[in-house]
Coordinates of C-alpha atoms and ligand atoms in Angstrom, one line a residue:
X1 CA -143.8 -200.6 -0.5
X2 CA -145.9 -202.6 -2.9
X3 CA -145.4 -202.4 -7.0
X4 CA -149.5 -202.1 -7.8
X5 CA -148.5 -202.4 -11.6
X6 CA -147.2 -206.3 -11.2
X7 CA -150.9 -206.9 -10.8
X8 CA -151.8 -209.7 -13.3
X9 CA -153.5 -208.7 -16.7
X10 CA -156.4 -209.9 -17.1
X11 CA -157.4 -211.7 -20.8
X12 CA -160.1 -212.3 -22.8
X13 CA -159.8 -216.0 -23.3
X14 CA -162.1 -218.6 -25.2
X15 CA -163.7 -219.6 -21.9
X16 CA -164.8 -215.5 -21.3
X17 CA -166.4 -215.5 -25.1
X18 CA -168.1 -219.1 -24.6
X19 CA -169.5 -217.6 -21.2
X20 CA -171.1 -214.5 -23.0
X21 CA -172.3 -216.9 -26.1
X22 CA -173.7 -218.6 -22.7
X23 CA -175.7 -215.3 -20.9
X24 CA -177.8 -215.5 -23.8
X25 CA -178.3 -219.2 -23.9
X26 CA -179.3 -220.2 -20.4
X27 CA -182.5 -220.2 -21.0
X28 CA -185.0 -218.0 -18.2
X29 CA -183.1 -215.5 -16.3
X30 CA -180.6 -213.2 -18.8
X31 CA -179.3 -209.6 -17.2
X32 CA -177.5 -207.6 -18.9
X33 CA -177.8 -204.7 -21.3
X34 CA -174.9 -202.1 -21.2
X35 CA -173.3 -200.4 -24.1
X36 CA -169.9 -202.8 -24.0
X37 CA -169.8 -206.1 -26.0
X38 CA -170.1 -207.8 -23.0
X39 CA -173.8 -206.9 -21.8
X40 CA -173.3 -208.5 -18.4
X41 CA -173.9 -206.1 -15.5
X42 CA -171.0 -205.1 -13.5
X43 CA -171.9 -206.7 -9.8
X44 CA -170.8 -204.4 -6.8
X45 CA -171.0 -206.3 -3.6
X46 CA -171.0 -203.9 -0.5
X47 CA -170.3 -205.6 2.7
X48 CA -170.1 -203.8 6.0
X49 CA -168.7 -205.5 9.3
X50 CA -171.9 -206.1 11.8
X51 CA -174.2 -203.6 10.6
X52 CA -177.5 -205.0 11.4
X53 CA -181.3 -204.5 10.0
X54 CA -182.3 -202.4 13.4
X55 CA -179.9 -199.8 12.1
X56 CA -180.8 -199.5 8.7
X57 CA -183.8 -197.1 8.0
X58 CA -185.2 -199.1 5.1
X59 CA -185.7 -201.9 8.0
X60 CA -188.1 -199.8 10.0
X61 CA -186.8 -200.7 13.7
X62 CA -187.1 -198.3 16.2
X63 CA -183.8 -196.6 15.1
X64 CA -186.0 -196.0 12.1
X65 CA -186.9 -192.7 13.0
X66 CA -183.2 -191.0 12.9
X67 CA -183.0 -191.6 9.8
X68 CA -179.7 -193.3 10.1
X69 CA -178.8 -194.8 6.2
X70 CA -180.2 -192.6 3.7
X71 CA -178.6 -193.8 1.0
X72 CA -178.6 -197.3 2.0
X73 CA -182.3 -197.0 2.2
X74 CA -182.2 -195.4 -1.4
X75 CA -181.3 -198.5 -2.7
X76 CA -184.2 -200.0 -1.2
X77 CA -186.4 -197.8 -2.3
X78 CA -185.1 -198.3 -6.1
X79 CA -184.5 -202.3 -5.6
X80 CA -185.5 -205.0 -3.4
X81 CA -185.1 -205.1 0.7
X82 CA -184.8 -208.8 1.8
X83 CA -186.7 -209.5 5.3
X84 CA -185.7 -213.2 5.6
X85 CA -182.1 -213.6 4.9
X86 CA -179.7 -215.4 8.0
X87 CA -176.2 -216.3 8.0
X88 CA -175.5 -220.2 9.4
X89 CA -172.6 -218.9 11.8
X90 CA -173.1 -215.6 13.1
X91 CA -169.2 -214.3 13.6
X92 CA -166.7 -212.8 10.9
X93 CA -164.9 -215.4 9.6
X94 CA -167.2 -218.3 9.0
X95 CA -169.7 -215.6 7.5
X96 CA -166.7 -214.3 4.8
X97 CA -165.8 -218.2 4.5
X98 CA -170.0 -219.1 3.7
X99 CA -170.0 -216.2 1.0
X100 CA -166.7 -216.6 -0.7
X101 CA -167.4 -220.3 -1.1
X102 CA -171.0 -220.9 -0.9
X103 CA -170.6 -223.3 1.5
X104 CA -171.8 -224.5 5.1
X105 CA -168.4 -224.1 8.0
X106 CA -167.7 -228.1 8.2
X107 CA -167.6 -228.0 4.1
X108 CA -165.5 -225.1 3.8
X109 CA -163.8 -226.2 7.1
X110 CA -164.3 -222.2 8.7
X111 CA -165.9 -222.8 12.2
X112 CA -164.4 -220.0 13.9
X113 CA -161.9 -217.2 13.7
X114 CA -159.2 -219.4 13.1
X115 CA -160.2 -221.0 10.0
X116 CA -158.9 -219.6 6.4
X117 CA -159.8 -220.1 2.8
X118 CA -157.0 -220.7 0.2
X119 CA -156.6 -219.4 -3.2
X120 CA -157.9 -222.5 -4.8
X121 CA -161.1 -222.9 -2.6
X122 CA -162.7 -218.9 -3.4
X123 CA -164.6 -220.2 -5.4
X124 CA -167.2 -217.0 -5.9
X125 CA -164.6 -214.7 -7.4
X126 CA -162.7 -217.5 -9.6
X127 CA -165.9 -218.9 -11.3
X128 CA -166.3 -214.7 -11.7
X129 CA -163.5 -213.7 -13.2
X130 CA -162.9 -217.5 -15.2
X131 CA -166.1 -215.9 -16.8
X132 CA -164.7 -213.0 -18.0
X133 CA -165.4 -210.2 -15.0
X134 CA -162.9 -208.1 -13.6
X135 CA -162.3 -208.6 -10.3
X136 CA -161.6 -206.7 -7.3
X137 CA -161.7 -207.3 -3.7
X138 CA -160.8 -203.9 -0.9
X139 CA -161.7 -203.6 2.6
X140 CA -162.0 -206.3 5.3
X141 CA -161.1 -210.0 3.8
X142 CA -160.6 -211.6 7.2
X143 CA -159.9 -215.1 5.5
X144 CA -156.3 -214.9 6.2
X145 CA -154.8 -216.3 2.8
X146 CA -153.7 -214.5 -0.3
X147 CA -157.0 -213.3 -1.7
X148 CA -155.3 -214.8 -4.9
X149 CA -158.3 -215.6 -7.0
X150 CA -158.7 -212.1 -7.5
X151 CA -157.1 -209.9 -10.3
X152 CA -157.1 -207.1 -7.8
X153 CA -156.5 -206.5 -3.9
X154 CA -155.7 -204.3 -1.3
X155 CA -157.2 -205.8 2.1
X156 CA -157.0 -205.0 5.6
X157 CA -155.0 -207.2 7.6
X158 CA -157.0 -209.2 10.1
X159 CA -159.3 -206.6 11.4
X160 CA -157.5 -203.4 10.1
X161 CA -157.3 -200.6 11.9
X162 CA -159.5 -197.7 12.2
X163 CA -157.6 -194.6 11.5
X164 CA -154.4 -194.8 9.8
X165 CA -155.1 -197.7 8.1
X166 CA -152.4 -200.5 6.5
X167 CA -153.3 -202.4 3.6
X168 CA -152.1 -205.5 2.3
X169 CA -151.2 -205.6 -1.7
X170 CA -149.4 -208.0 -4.8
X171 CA -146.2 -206.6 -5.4
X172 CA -142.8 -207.6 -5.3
X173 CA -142.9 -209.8 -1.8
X174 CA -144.7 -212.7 -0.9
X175 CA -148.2 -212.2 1.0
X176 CA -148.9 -211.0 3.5
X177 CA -145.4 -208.5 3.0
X178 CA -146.3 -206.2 0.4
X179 CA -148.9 -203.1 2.2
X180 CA -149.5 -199.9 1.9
X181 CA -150.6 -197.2 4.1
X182 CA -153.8 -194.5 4.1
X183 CA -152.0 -192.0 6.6
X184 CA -154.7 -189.7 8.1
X185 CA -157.6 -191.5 7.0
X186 CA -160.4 -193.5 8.2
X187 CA -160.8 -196.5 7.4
X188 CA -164.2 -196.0 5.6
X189 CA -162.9 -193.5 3.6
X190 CA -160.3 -195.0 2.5
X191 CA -161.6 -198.5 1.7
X192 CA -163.8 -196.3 -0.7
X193 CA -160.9 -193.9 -1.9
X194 CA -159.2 -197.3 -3.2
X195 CA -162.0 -198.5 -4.7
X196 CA -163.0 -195.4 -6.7
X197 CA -159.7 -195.3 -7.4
X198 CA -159.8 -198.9 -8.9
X199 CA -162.8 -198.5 -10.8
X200 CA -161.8 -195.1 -12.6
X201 CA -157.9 -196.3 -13.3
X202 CA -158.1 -200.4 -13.1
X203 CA -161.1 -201.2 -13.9
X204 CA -160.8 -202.7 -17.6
X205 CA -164.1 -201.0 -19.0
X206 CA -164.3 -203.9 -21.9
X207 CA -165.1 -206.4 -19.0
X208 CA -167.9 -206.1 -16.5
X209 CA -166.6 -205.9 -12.8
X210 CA -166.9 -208.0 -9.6
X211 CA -166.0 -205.7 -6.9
X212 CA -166.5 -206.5 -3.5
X213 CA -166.1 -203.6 -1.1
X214 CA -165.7 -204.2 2.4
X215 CA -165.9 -201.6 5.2
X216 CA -164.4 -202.3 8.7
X217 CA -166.9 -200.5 10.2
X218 CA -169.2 -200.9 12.5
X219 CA -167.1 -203.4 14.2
X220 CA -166.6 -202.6 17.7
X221 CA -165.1 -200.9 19.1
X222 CA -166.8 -198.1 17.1
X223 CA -164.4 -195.4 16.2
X224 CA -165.9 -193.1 13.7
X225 CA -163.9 -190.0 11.9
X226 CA -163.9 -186.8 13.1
X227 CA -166.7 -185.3 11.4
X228 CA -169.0 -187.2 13.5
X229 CA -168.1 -186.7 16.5
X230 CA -171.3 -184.2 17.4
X231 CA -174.0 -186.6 15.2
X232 CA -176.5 -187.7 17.6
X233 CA -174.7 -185.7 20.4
X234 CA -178.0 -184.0 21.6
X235 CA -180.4 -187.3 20.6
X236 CA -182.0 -189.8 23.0
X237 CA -181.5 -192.8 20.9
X238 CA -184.5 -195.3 21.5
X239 CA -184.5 -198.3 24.2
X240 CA -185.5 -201.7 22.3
X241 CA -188.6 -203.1 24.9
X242 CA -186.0 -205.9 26.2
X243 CA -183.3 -203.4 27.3
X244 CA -184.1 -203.5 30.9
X245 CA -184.8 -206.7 33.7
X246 CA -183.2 -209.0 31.4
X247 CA -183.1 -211.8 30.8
X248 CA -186.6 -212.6 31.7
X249 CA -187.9 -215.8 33.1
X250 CA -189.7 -216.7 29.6
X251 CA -186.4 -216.0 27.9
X252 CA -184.0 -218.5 27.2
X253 CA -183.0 -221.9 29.0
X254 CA -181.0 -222.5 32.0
X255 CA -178.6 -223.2 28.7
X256 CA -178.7 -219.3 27.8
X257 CA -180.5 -217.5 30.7
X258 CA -178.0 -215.2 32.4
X259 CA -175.1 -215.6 30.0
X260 CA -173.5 -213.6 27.1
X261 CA -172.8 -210.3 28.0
X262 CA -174.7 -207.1 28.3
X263 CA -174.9 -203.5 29.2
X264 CA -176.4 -203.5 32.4
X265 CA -174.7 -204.1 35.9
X266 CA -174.5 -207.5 36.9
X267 CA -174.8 -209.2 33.2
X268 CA -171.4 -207.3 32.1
X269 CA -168.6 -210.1 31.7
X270 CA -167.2 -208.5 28.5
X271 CA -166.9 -205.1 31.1
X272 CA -168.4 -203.0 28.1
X273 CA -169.9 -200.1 30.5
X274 CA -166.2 -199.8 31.7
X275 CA -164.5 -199.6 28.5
X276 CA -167.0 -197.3 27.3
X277 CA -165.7 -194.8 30.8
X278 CA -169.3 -195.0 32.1
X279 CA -169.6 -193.6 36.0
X280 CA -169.2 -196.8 37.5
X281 CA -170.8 -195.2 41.0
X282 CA -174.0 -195.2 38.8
X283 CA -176.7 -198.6 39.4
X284 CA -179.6 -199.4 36.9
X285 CA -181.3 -198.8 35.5
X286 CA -179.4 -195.6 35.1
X287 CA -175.9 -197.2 34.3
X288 CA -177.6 -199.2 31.7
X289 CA -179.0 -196.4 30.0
X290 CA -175.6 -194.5 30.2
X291 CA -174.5 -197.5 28.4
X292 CA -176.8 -198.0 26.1
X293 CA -176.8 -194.4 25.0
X294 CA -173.3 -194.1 24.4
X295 CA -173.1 -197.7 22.9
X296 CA -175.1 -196.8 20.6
X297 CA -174.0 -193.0 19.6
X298 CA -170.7 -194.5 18.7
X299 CA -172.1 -197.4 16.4
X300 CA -174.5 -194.7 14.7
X301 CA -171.2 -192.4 13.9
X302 CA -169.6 -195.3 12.2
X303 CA -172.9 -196.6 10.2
X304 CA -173.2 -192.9 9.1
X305 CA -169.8 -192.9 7.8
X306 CA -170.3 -196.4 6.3
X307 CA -173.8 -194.8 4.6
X308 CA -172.0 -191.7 3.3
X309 CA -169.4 -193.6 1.7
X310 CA -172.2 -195.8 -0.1
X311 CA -173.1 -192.9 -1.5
X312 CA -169.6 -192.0 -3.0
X313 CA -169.8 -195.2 -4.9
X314 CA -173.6 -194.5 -6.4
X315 CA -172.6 -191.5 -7.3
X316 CA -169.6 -192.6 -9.0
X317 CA -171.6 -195.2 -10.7
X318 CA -173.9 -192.0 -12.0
X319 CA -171.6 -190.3 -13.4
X320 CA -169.8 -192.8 -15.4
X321 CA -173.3 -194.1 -16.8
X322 CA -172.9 -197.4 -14.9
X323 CA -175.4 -197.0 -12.5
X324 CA -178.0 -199.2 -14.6
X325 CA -175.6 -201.4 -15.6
X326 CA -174.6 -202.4 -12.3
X327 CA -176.7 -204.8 -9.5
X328 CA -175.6 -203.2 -5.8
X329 CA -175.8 -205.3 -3.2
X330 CA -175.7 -204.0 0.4
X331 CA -175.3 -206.2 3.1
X332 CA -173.2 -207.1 6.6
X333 CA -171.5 -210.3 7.3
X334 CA -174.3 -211.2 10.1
X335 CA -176.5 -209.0 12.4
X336 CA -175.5 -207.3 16.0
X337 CA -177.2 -206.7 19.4
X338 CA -178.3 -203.5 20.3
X339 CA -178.8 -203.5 23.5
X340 CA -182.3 -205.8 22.5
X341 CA -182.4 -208.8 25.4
X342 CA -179.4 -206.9 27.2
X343 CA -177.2 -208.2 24.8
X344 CA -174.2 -206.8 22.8
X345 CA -172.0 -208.3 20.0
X346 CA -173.5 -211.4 17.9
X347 CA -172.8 -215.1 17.9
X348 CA -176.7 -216.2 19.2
X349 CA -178.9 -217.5 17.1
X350 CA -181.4 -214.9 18.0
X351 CA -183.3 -213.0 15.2
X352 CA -181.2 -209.9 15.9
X353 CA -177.6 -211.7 15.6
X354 CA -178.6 -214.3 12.6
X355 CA -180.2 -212.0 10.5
X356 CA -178.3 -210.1 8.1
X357 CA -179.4 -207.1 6.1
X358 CA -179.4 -207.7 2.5
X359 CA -180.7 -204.7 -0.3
X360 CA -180.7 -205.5 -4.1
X361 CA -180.4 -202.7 -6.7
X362 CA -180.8 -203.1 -10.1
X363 CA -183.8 -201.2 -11.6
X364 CA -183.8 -203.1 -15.5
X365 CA -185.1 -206.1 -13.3
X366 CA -186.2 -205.4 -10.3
X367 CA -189.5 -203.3 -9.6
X368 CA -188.6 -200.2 -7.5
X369 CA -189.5 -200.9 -3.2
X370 CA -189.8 -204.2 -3.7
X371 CA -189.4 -207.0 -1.0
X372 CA -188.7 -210.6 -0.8
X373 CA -189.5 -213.1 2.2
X374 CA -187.9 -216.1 1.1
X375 CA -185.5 -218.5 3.5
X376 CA -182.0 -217.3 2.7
X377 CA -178.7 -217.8 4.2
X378 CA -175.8 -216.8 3.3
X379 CA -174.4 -219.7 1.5
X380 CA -176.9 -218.7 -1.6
X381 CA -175.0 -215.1 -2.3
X382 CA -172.0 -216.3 -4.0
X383 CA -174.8 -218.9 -6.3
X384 CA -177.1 -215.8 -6.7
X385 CA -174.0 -213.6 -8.2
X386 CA -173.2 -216.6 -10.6
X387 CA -176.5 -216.7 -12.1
X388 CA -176.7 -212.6 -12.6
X389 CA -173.5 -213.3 -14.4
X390 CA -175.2 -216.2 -16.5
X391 CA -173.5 -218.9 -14.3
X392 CA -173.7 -222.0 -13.0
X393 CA -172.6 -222.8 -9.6
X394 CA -170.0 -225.2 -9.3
X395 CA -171.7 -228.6 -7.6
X396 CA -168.9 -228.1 -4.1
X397 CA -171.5 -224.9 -3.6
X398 CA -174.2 -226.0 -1.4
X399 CA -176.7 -222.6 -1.7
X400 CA -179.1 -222.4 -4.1
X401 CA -179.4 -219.1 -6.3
X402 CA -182.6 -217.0 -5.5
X403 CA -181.8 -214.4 -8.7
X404 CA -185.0 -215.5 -10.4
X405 CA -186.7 -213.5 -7.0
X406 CA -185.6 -210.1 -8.5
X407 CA -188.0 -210.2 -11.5
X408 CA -190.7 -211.1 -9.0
X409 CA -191.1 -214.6 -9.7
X410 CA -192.5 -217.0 -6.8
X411 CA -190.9 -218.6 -4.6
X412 CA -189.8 -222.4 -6.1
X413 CA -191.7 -225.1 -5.1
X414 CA -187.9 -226.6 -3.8
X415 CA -187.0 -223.8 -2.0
X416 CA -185.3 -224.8 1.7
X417 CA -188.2 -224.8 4.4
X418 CA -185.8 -224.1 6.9
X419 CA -182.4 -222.8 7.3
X420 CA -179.4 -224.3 9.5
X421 CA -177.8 -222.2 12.2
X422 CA -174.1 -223.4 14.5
X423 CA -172.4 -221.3 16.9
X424 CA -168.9 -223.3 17.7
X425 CA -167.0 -220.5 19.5
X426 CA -168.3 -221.9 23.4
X427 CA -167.7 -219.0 26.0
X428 CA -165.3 -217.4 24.3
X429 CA -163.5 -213.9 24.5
X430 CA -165.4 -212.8 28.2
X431 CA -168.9 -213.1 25.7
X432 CA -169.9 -216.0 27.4
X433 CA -172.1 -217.4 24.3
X434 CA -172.3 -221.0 24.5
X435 CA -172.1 -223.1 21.7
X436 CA -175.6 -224.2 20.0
X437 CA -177.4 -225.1 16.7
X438 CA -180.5 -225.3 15.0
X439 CA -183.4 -224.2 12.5
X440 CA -184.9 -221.6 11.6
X441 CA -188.4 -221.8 9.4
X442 CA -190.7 -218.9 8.3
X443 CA -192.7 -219.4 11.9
X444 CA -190.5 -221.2 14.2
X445 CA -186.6 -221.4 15.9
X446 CA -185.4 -224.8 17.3
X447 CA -182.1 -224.3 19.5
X448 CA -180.1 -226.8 21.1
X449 CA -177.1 -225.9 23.7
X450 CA -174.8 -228.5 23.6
X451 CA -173.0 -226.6 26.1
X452 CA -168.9 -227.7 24.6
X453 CA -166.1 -227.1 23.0
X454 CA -165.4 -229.8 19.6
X455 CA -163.2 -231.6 22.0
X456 CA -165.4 -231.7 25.3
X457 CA -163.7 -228.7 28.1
X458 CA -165.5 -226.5 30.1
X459 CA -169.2 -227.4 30.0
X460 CA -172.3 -225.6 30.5
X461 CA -175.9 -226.6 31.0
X462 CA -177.8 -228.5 28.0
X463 CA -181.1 -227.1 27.0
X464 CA -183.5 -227.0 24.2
X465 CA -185.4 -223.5 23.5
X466 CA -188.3 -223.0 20.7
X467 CA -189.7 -220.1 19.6
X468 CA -192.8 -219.4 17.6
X469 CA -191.6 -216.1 15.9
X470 CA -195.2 -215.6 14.6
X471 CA -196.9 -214.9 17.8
X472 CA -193.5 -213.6 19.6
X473 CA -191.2 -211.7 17.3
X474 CA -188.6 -210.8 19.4
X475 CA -187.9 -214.4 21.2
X476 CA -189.6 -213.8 24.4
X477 CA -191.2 -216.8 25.8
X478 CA -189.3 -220.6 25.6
X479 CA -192.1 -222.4 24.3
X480 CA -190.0 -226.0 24.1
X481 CA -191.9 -227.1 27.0
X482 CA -195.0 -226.2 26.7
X483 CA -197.1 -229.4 25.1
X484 CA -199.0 -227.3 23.0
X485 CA -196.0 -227.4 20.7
X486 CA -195.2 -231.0 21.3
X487 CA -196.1 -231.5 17.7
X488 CA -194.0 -228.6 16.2
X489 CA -191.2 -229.4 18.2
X490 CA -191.2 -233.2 16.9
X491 CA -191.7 -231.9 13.4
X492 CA -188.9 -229.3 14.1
X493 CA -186.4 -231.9 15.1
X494 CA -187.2 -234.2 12.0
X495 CA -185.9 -230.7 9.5
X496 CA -183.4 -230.7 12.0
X497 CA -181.8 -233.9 11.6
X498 CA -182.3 -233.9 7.9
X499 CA -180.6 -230.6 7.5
X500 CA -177.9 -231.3 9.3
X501 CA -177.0 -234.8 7.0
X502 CA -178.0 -232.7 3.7
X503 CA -175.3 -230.3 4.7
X504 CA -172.7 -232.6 6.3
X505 CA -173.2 -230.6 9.7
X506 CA -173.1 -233.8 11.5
X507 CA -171.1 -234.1 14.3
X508 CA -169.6 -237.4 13.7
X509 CA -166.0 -235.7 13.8
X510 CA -167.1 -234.7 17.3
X511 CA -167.5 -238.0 19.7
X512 CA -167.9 -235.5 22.9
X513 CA -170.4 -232.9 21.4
X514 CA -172.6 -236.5 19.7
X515 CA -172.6 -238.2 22.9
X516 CA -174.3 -235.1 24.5
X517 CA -176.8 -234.8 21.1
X518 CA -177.6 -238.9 21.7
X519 CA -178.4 -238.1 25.4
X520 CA -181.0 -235.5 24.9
X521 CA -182.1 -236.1 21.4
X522 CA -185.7 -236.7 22.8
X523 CA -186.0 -234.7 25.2
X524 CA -183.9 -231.6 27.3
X525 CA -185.1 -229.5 29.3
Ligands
CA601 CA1 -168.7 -209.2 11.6

């Protein structure tokens, strides 16, 4: 059992005053405006584990209509709901590494679930709490190492568990040996037990705070607590369009076409009907509805527990007077098939998979039901949080802050015309997803399938796919060959390149995967 009390006090140094002296100094964007000396707002950072835009109300899907995240939508309604934000690597691990850092997976070296950030490399929460905020990080970490550069912990190991859950602590031992346990709780419940708990007994109220609070949930597979168990029980959840006859001919390359894995019979490598206990006697489309419908009931059970728990903390915030003082960001480390191309689980590139949900509250800046369509990734959160603090971020970030898009202003001339997207994981874990990258601007989507591991191995076909999101939202129709987009696909490739050399994504460490770029740099198929 951990000693909590060996946590390390925090001081007011020189460096915190000079950063306060600093707020008001930086000329253009100053927050702030709460009764302690330090007007800074606190900065709650919500994260949930693959909850994505279709099932969030404030996103207006077709799960829209069961209302499934009131109070996620609240925050919406009183803030700002960003439409274009994407992470660059659509799986756990690299997303956490992106945020913590700010960085790209070659520059924080995260391409998969292997990959880990040390102490010295967080670099959002020690610029943070060099500043003078208190921070906190609880929930889902997922970076491996000590989550050191924080004042405060308690993080699930690896993936946690759903009930019962075991939490990893400072204390006597060396990490990871210190835990302690939340007997007969889920694990939504009790990510947000610790960190009211932390905010009404830890929290040093003469500092702002820096919590980031990370739910488990709804990472499959979706177990939800008790109290749910009937939500949704009598519902027909809505079909996405693309449920059934997928993939289509339009859809996809022979590079995609026919792999990942789905819900209905025959595209099914990951066996999720079976694991789910669905009649296996049953043949479509009827077994892919049976699927999809319970699929989705349990994922709605845990978002609703995930949504409830939001509320906890709000009203928390109320009641100690903090609300105001205090920009909430909701927001899940990347998005999540539902069932939308018969697809499950993330790691494409696809709108659904890259996009990530991202809500902004903070009503003494932002005008209430705002929105914002600006290119974001994921690599800008961790520079955005530093300027609401009155920051700079360190030069080793490679986002750019979009803070100055809460008071409304337009977007800068600068701003990124597209953002970069790589998938390294090839085939893995019965998904079948092969690895890819590419761009992403306001209209268009440039893949490629280089169809490798880093070092070569199995290999699957290598295609090029373009989509023109304007005229076909939900990625429909391949348009790479069609010579009516000779033009944008030229002009595509030319962002490409470039983005990929601004961002050290080359693959110069990767003599297999660059042989198979030289060979179809022009063309593909
Ligand atoms: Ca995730």
């Amino acid at each position: 059992m951990a000693d909590e009390s060996k946590c390390p006090s925090v001081r007011l140094s020189l460096s915190f005053l000079k950063t306060v002296m600093m707020v008001v100094l930086i000329p253009g964007l100053v927050f702030g405006g709460g009764k302690r000396q330090d007007a800074r707002p606190n900065v709650l950072f919500i994260m949930s584990d693959d909850h994505t835009t279709q099932a969030i109300g404030a996103y207006g899907s077709r799960l829209a209509r069961l209302d499934p995240t009131p109070n996620i939508d609240s925050l919406a309604k009183g803030g700002m709901r960003f439409d274009r934000v994407f992470c660059n690597n659509s799986i756990c691990t690299p997303s956490r590494a992106s945020i913590i850092t700010g960085q790209y997976s070659q520059a924080n070296g995260v391409l998969d679930l292997t990959g880990n950030i040390p102490p010295q490399r967080q670099y959002l929460p020690i610029e943070m709490r060099k500043a003078g905020y208190h921070t906190a990080m609880i929930g889902k970490w997922h970076l491996k190492q000590e989550p050191a550069a924080f004042d405060y912990y308690c993080v699930l190991p690896g993936q946690g568990r759903y009930f019962n859950p075991t939490f990893r602590v400072r204390g006597d031992r060396s990490w990871p040996h210190n835990t302690i346990s939340n007997t007969g709780q889920h694990s939504s419940d009790a990510i947000t037990d610790i960190s009211l708990k932390w905010l009404k007994n830890r929290w040093n109220r003469e500092q702002p705070f820096f919590l980031m609070h990370h739910f488990k949930a709804p990472h499959d597979m979706f177990e939800n607590a008790p109290r749910y168990d009937s939500y949704f029980e009598d519902v027909t959840i809505p079909e996405p369009a693309n449920l059934h006859n997928q993939p289509m001919r339009g859809f996809g390359s022979v590079a995609s076409r026919g792999f990942g894995s789905g819900l209905a019979k025959g595209h099914e490598s990951w066996q999720l009907g079976r694991k789910l206990g669905i009649d296996q006697s049953l043949k479509n489309p009827q077994y892919t509805k049976a699927v999809y419908q319970k699929y989705l009931k349990r994922y709605l059970r845990c978002v609703k527990g995930v949504d409830d728990n939001v509320k906890r903390l709000i009203d928390f915030l109320r009641s100690a007077g903090e609300l105001d003082n205090t920009v909430i960001i909701y927001t899940g480390d990347q998005g999540f098939f539902l069932g939308e191309h018969d697809l499950m689980d993330k790691r494409w590139i696809y709108e659904e998979s890259m996009r990530m949900p991202f809500i902004l509250h903070y009503p003494k800046v932002i005008k209430a039901g705002s929105t914002n369509d600006w290119l974001i990734n994921n690599t800008d959160f961790a520079p955005t949080i530093l300027h609401i603090a009155g920051l700079d971020a360190p030069d080793q970030m490679q986002g750019s802050s979009f803070a100055s898009a809460l008071r409304g202003d337009p977007r800068p001339a600068d701003w990124r015309t597209a953002t970069y997207y790589r998938y390294w994981m090839h085939m893995a874990h019965n998904l079948r997803v092969p690895a890819h990258f590419g761009i992403r601007t306001e209209r268009y989507k440039l893949i490629f399938f280089y169809g490798c591991n880093p070092s070569g191995g199995q290999r699957t076909p290598v295609a090029w796919e373009l989509y023109d999101l304007k005229n076909d939202p939900y990625e429909m129709q391949n348009q790479y060959a069609d010579p009516e987009y000779a033009e944008v696909v030229a002009d595509l490739k030319r962002q490409l390149w470039k983005t990929r050399a601004d961002f050290n994504e080359t693959d110069r460490n990767y003599p297999e995967i660059q042989a198979i770029i030289d060979a179809n740099k022009a063309g593909g198929k």
